[in-house]
């Protein structure tokens, strides 16, 4: 089974269904650690590939996720840099 990893600010940011994510391939071989920006279907039930989830500091989230890659997207995200976002409450 293929394995990927993604980094999120909080594991609560993930939801089942379609999401855009940056992932890294953990499958041994020539393309190991290859990064991709993808549109994927996430699920907690068995799927085509396993997705490991880590926080920005590298702490691994213990819940098991599965991923089905639907489309490979451009390797950038349009918008303002994170430091320029004003949080409104």
CSV table of C-alpha atoms in Angstrom, one decimal:
chain,number,residue,atom,x,y,z
A,1,UNK,CA,0.0,0.0,0.0
A,2,UNK,CA,1.3,3.5,-0.9
A,3,UNK,CA,1.9,5.9,2.0
A,4,UNK,CA,1.8,9.7,2.1
A,5,UNK,CA,2.3,12.3,4.8
A,6,UNK,CA,0.7,15.8,5.1
A,7,UNK,CA,1.4,18.6,7.6
A,8,UNK,CA,-1.5,20.6,9.1
A,9,UNK,CA,-1.7,23.3,11.7
A,10,UNK,CA,-4.3,21.2,13.6
A,11,UNK,CA,-5.6,17.6,13.0
A,12,UNK,CA,-9.0,19.2,13.3
A,13,UNK,CA,-8.4,20.9,9.9
A,14,UNK,CA,-8.9,17.6,8.1
A,15,UNK,CA,-12.4,16.4,7.2
A,16,UNK,CA,-13.7,13.4,5.3
A,17,UNK,CA,-14.5,14.1,1.6
A,18,UNK,CA,-12.7,16.2,-1.0
A,19,UNK,CA,-9.8,18.4,0.2
A,20,UNK,CA,-6.8,20.2,-1.3
A,21,UNK,CA,-3.6,19.1,0.4
A,22,UNK,CA,0.2,19.2,0.0
A,23,UNK,CA,1.4,15.6,0.4
A,24,UNK,CA,4.8,13.8,0.4
A,25,UNK,CA,5.2,10.3,-1.0
A,26,UNK,CA,6.7,7.9,1.6
A,27,UNK,CA,6.7,4.9,-0.7
A,28,UNK,CA,10.3,3.5,-0.9
A,29,UNK,CA,12.0,4.1,-4.2
A,30,UNK,CA,13.1,6.8,-6.6
A,31,UNK,CA,10.2,9.2,-5.9
A,32,UNK,CA,10.3,8.9,-2.1
A,33,UNK,CA,9.6,12.3,-0.5
A,34,UNK,CA,8.3,13.7,-3.8
A,35,UNK,CA,5.9,16.6,-2.9
A,36,UNK,CA,2.6,17.2,-4.7
A,37,UNK,CA,-0.4,19.6,-4.3
A,38,UNK,CA,-3.5,17.4,-4.9
A,39,UNK,CA,-7.2,17.3,-4.8
A,40,UNK,CA,-8.0,14.2,-2.8
A,41,UNK,CA,-10.8,12.3,-1.2
A,42,UNK,CA,-10.0,11.6,2.5
A,43,UNK,CA,-11.6,8.9,4.5
A,44,UNK,CA,-11.2,7.1,7.8
A,45,UNK,CA,-12.2,3.8,6.1
A,46,UNK,CA,-9.8,1.7,4.1
A,47,UNK,CA,-8.7,3.3,0.9
A,48,UNK,CA,-6.1,3.1,-1.9
A,49,UNK,CA,-3.3,4.7,0.2
A,50,UNK,CA,-2.6,5.6,3.8
A,51,UNK,CA,-2.1,9.2,4.9
A,52,UNK,CA,0.0,10.0,7.9
A,53,UNK,CA,-0.9,13.3,9.5
A,54,UNK,CA,1.7,15.5,11.3
A,55,UNK,CA,1.4,19.0,12.8
A,56,UNK,CA,3.8,21.8,11.8
A,57,UNK,CA,6.1,20.8,14.6
A,58,UNK,CA,6.2,17.2,13.4
A,59,UNK,CA,4.0,15.6,16.0
A,60,UNK,CA,2.3,12.6,14.5
A,61,UNK,CA,-1.5,12.4,14.8
A,62,UNK,CA,-2.6,8.9,15.9
A,63,UNK,CA,-5.8,8.7,13.9
A,64,UNK,CA,-5.5,6.7,10.7
A,65,UNK,CA,-6.6,8.4,7.4
A,66,UNK,CA,-6.8,7.1,3.9
A,67,UNK,CA,-6.4,9.1,0.7
A,68,UNK,CA,-7.5,8.7,-2.9
A,69,UNK,CA,-5.8,11.2,-5.2
A,70,UNK,CA,-8.3,12.7,-7.6
A,71,UNK,CA,-6.2,15.3,-9.4
A,72,UNK,CA,-2.7,16.7,-9.2
A,73,UNK,CA,-2.8,20.5,-8.9
A,74,UNK,CA,-0.3,23.4,-9.5
A,75,UNK,CA,2.5,23.4,-6.9
A,76,UNK,CA,1.4,26.7,-5.4
A,77,UNK,CA,-1.6,28.2,-3.7
A,78,UNK,CA,-2.9,31.6,-4.7
A,79,UNK,CA,-3.5,34.1,-2.0
A,80,UNK,CA,-1.7,36.2,0.7
A,81,UNK,CA,1.2,34.9,2.8
A,82,UNK,CA,0.1,33.6,6.2
A,83,UNK,CA,1.8,36.4,8.0
A,84,UNK,CA,-0.3,39.0,6.2
A,85,UNK,CA,-3.7,37.4,7.2
A,86,UNK,CA,-5.6,39.3,9.8
A,87,UNK,CA,-7.7,37.0,12.1
A,88,UNK,CA,-11.2,38.3,12.9
A,89,UNK,CA,-13.1,36.8,15.7
